[in-house]
Short mmCIF file of C-alpha atoms in Angstrom, two decimals:
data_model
loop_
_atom_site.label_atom_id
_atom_site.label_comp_id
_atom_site.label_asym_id
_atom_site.label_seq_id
_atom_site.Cartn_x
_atom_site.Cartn_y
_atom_site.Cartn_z
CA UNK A 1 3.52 23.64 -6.76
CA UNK A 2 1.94 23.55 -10.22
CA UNK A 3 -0.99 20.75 -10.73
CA UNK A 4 -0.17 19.20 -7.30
CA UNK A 5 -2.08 19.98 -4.30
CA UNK A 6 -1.09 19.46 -0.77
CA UNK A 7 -2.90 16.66 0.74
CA UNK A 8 -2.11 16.44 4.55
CA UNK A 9 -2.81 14.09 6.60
CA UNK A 10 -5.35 14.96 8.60
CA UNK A 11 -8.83 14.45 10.61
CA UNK A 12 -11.75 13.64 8.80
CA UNK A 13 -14.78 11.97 9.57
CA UNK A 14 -15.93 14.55 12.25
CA UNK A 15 -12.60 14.83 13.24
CA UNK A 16 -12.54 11.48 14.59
CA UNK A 17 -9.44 10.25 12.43
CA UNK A 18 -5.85 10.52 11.58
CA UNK A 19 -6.22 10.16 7.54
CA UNK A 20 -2.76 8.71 5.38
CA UNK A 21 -0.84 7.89 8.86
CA UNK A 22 -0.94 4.41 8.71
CA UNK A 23 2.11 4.48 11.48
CA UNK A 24 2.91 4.29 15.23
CA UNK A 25 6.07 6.80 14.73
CA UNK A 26 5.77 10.37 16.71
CA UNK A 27 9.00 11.37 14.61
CA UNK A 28 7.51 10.34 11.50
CA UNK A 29 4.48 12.12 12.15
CA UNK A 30 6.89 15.40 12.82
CA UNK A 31 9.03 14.84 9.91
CA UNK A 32 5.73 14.61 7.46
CA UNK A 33 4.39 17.83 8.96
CA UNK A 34 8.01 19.57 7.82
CA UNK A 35 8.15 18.12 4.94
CA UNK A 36 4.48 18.97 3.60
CA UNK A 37 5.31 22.74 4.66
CA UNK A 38 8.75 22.49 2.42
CA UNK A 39 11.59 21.65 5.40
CA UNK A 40 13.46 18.98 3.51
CA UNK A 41 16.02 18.03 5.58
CA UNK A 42 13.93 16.62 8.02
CA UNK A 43 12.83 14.27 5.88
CA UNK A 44 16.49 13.07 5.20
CA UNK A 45 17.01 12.71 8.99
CA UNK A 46 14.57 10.15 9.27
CA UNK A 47 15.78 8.52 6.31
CA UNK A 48 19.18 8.67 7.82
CA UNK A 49 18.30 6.38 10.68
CA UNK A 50 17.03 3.27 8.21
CA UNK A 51 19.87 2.20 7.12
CA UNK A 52 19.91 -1.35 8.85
CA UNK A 53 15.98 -1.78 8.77
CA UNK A 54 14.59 -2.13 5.18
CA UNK A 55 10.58 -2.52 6.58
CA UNK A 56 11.35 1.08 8.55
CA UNK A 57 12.85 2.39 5.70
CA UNK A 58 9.75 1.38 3.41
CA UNK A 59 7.72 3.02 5.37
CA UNK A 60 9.15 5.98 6.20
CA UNK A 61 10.25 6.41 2.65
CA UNK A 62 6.42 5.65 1.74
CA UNK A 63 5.01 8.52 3.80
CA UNK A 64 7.95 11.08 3.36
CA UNK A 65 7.33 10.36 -0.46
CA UNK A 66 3.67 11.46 -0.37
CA UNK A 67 4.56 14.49 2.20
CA UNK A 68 7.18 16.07 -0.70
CA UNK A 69 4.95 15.51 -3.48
CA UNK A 70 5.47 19.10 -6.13
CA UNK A 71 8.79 19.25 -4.25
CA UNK A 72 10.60 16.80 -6.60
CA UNK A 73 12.39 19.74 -7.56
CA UNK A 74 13.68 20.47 -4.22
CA UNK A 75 14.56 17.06 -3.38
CA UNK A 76 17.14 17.08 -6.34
CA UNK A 77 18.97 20.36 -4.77
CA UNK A 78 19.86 18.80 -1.82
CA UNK A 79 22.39 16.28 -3.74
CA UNK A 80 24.61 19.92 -4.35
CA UNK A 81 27.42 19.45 -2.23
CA UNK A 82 25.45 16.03 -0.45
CA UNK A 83 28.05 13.09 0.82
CA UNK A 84 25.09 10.85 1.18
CA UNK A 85 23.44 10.78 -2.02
CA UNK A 86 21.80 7.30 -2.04
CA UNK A 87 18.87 8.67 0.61
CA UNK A 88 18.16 11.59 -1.52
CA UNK A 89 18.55 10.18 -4.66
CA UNK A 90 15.66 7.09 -3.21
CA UNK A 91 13.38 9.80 -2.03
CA UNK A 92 13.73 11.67 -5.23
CA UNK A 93 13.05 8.49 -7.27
CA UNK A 94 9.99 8.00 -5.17
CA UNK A 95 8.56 11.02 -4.78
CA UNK A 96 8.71 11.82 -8.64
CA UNK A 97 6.53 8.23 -8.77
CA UNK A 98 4.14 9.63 -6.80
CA UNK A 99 3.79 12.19 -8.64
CA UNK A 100 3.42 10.77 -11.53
CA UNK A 101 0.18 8.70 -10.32
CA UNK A 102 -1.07 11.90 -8.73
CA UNK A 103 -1.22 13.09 -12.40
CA UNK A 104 -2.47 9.96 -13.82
CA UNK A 105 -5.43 10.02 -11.34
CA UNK A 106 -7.55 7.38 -10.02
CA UNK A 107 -9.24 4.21 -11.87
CA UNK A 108 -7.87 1.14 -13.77
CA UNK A 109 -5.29 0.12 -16.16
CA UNK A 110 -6.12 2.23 -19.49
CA UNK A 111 -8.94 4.33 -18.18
CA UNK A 112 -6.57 7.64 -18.03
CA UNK A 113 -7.06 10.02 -20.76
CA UNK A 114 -4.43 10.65 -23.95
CA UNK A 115 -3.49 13.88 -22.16
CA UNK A 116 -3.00 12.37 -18.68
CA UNK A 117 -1.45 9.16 -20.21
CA UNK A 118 1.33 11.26 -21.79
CA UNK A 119 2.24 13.47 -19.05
CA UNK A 120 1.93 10.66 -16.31
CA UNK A 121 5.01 8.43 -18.37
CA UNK A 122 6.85 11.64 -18.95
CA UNK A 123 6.95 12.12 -15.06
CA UNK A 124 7.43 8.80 -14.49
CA UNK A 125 10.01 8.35 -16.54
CA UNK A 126 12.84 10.66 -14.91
CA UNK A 127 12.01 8.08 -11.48
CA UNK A 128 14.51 5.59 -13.25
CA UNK A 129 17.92 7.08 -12.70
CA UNK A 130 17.86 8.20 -9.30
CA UNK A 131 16.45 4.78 -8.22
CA UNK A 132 18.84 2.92 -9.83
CA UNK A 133 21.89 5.15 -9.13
CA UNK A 134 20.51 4.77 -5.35
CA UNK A 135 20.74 1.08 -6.12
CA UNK A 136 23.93 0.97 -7.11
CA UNK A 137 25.13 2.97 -4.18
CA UNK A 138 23.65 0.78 -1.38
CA UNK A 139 23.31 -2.60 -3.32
CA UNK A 140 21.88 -4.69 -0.63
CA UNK A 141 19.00 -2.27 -0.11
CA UNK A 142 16.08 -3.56 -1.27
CA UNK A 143 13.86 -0.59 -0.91
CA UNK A 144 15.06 0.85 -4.37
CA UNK A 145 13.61 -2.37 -6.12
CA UNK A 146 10.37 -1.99 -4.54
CA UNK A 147 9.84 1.34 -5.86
CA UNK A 148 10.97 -0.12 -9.53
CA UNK A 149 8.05 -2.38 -8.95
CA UNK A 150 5.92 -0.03 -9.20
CA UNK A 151 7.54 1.75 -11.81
CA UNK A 152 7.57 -0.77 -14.12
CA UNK A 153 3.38 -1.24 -13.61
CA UNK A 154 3.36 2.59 -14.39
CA UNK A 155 5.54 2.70 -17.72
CA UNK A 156 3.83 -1.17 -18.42
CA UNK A 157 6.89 -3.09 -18.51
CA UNK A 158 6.76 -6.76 -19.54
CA UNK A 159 6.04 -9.24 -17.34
CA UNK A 160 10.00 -10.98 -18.09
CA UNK A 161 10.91 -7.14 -17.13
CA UNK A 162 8.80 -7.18 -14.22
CA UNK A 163 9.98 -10.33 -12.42
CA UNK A 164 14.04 -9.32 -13.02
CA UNK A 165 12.82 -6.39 -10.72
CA UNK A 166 10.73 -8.59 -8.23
CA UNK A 167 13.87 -11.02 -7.85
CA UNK A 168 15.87 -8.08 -7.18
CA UNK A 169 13.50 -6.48 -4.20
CA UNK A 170 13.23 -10.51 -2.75
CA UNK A 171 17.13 -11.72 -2.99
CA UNK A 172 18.00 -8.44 -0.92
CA UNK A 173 14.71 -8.66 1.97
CA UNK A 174 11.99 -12.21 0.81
CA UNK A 175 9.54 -10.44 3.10
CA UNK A 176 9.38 -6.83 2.86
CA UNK A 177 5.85 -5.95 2.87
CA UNK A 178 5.34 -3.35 0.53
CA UNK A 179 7.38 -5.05 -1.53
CA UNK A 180 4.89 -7.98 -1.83
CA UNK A 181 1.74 -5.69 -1.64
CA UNK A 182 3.15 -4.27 -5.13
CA UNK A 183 3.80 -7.57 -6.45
CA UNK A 184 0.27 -8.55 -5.45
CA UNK A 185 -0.97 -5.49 -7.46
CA UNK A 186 1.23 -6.20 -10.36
CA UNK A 187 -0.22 -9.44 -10.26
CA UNK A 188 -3.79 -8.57 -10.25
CA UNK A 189 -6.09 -8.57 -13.20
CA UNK A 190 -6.87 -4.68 -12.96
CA UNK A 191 -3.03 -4.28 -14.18
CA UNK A 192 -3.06 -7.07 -17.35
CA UNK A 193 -2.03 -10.06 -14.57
CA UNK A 194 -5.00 -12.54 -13.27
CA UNK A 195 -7.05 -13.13 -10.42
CA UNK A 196 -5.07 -16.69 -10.58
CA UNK A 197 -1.46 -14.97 -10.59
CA UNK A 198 -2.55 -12.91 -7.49
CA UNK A 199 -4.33 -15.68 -5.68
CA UNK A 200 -1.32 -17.54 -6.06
CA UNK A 201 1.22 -15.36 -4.92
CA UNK A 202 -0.82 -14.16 -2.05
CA UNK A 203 -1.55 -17.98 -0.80
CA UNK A 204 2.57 -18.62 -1.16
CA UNK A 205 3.26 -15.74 0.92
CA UNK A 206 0.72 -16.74 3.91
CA UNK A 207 1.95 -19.98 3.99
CA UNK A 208 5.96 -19.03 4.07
CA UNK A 209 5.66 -15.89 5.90
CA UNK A 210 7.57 -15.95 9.54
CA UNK A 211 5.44 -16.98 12.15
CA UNK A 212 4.87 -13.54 13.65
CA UNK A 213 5.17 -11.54 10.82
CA UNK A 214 2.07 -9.05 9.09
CA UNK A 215 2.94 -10.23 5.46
CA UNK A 216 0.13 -12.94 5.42
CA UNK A 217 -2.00 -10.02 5.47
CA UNK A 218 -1.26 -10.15 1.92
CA UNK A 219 -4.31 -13.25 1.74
CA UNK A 220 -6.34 -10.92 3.34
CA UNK A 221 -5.51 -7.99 0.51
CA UNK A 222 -6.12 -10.28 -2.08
CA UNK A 223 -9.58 -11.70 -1.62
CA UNK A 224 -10.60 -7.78 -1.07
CA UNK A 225 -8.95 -7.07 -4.96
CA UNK A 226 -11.07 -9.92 -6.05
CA UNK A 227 -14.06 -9.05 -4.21
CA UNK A 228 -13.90 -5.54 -5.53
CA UNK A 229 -13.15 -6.73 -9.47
CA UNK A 230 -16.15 -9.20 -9.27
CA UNK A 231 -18.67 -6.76 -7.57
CA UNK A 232 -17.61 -4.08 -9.81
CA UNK A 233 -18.07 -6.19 -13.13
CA UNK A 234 -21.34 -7.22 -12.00
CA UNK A 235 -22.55 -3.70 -11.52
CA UNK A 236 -21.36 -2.88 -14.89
CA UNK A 237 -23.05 -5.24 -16.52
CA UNK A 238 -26.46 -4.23 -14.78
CA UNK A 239 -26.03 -7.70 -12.88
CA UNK A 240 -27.84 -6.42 -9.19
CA UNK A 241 -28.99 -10.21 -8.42
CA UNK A 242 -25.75 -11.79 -9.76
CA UNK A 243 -24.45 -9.55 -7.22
CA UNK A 244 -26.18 -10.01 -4.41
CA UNK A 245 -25.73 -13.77 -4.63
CA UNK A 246 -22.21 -13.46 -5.20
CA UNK A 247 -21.24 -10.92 -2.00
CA UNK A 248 -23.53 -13.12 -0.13
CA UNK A 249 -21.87 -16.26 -0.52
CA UNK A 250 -18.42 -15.74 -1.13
CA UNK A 251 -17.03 -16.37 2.20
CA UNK A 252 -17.38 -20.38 2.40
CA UNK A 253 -16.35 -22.61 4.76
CA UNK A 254 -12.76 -22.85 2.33
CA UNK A 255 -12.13 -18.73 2.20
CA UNK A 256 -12.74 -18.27 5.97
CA UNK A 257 -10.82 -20.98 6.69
CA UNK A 258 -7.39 -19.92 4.87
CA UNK A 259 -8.39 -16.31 5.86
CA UNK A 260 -8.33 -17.62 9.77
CA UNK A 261 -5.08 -19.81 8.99
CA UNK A 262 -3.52 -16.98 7.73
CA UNK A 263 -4.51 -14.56 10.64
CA UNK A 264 -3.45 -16.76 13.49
CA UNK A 265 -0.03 -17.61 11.75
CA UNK A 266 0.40 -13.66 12.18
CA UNK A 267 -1.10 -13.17 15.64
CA UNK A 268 -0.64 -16.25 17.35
CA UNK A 269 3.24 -14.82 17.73
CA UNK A 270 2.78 -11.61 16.51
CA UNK A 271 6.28 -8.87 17.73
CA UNK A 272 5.59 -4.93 16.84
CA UNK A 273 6.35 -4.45 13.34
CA UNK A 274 6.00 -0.82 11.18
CA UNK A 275 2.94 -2.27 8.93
CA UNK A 276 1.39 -3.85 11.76
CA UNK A 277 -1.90 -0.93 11.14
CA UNK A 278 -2.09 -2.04 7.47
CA UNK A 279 -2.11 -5.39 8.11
CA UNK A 280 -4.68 -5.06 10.96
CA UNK A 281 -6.77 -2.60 8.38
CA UNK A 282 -6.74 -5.61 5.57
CA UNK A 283 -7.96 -8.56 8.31
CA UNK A 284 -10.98 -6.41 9.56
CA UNK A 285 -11.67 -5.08 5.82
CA UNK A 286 -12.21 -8.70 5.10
CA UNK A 287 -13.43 -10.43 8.47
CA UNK A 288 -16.03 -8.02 8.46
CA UNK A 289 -17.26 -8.83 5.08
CA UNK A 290 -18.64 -12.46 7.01
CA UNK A 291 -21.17 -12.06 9.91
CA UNK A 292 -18.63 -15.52 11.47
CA UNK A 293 -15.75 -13.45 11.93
CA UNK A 294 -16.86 -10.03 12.53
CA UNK A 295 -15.60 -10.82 16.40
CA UNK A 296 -11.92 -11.25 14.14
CA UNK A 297 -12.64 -7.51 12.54
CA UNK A 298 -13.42 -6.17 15.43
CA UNK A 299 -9.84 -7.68 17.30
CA UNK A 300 -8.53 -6.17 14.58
CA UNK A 301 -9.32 -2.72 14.02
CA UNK A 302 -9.83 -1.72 17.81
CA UNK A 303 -5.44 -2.13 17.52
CA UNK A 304 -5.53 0.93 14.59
CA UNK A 305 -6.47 3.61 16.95
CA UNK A 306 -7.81 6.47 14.77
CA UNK A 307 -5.74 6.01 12.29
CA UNK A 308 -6.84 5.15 8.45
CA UNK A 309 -4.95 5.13 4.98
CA UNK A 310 -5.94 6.74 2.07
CA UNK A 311 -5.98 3.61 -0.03
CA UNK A 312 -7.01 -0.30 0.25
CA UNK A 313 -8.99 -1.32 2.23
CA UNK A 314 -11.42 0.80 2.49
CA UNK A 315 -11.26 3.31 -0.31
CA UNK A 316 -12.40 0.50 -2.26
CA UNK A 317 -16.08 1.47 -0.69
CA UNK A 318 -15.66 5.05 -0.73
CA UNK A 319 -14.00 7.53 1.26
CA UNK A 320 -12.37 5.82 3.31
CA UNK A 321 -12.48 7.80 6.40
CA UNK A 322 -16.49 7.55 6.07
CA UNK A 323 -16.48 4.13 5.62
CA UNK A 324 -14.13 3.24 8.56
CA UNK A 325 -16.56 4.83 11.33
CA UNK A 326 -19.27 2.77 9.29
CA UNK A 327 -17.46 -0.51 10.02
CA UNK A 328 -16.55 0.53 13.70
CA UNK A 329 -20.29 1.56 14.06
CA UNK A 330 -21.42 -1.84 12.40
CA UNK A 331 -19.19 -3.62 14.79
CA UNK A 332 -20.05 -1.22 17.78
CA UNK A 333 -16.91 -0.04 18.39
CA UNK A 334 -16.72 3.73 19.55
CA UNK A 335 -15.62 6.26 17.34
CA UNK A 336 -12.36 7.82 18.96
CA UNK A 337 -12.80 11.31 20.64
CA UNK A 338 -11.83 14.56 18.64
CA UNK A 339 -8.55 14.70 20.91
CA UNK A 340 -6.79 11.12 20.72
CA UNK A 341 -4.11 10.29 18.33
#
């Protein structure tokens, strides 16, 4: 296992929540368990079934990439004697990119040290061939691309680089969500793009999105990277008041407006959809930000049950487990029970 250490997805918070199971899947819930105690195959199983669904896929390859982290190693074996490379060669190309940011460690662009910094891009480096090999084998699957998205931000590709990648993630799915929450994050300012770039992208995707569909979440996600730059600068620079004023009168009439467009666009005809949690996470991250919408938050995050990611939104506050029950306390929604989920 060397430097990595298993982090399950578990109950935190008093036991209250299901933490890093952003999902409505009781198989992929099984498969994570086997996988985090070193039963591969179950892993490729689940793969195995995605074939004709690139969101599923996404996300199953998302949390089955995070369950095998230290067992890049063991992902590699199975290809002995395998007729079906492309799934194992995608997982291994994953999985070896999340362990490569498990290395690097938290924080912003350039804030890892020398030491970290060197053995995070040799990691990162060996994700290239199995992702592109699995490319080549199933060319119209765009899941591959998505993970060279983030790639590229790791190893600091160019941004000429970076958009041959993001063209070929779009031309094989234009609305796979993770796809466009890395884009948005290769946009942003905190990775050498701008709050402008982000803004921008985020605002196209809202407005072309399906009618239906949880990608104009991606609105939501990007006012909360913003908010989170701006309120961190301003502590930096010993700013409190500048602060203050700023959080307290961000939301105008404008911001709530497009967030609201943006919302009912996904609601209004919403079908089940695998990021449907994340997307209702991001909408009451934000809604709840505004005293106006915090009936919107609330609509929102009573659909999550007691489950919580790991990341955005809310460990930009903290832990995010902690600061979940805070906004379902705030908003006077019960905590759920020790037993559900």
């Amino acid at each position: 296992m060397g430097i990595f250490r298993r982090r399950k997805g578990g109950r935190s918070a008093g036991g209250a929540f299901v933490v890093g199971r952003l999902w409505n899947d009781v198989a992929l819930d099984a498969a994570v368990e086997a996988v985090e105690e070193g039963y591969l195959n179950a892993g490729l199983v689940l793969l195995g079934e995605t074939h004709r669904d690139p969101e599923l896929r996404s996300l199953r390859l998302d949390a089955l990439s995070r369950a095998a982290v230290g067992r890049s190693q063991g992902i590699a074996e199975l290809l002995a004697g395998s007729r079906d490379r492309a799934d194992i060669l995608l997982w291994l190309g994953r999985t070896v990119i999340d362990e490569a940011w498990v290395i690097r460690g938290g924080g912003f662009s350039g804030e890892a040290g020398e030491d970290r910094f060197k053995m995070f891009f040799a990691t990162l480096s060996g994700a290239h061939e199995p992702l592109m090999e699995a490319a080549r084998l199933r060319p119209y699957d765009p899941v591959p691309w998505e993970s060279m998205i983030w790639f590229a931000l790791g190893m600091q590709f160019g941004r000429a680089e970076e958009d041959e990648i993001w063209e070929e993630a779009v031309s094989r799915s234009a609305t796979l969500f993770s796809a466009h929450w890395a884009r948005l994050q290769a946009l942003s300012e905190k990775w050498g793009g701008s709050h402008e770039e982000m803004f921008s992208h985020a605002r196209e995707v809202a407005a072309s999105a399906p009618r239906g569909n949880p990608l104009t979440a991606m609105l939501a996600l990007a006012h909360l990277e913003y908010l989170r730059a701006e309120e961190r600068r301003l502590v930096v620079e010993n700013k409190m008041m500048a602060y203050m004023k700023f959080s307290m009168r961000y939301f105008s009439e404008r911001v709530v407006g497009e967030l609201k467009e943006a919302e009912r666009r996904w609601t209004a005809h919403a079908a089940a959809h695998p990021r449907d949690f994340e997307a209702h996470h991001l909408f009451g991250a934000v809604f709840i930000r505004e005293a106006s919408t915090h009936d919107l938050a609330a609509r929102h995050l009573r659909q999550v049950g007691n489950r919580v990611g790991r990341g955005a939104p809310w460990s930009y506050l903290g832990d995010p487990a902690e600061e979940f029950a805070a906004a379902l306390r705030r908003l006077r929604i019960p905590l759920p029970g020790p037993g559900a989920g």
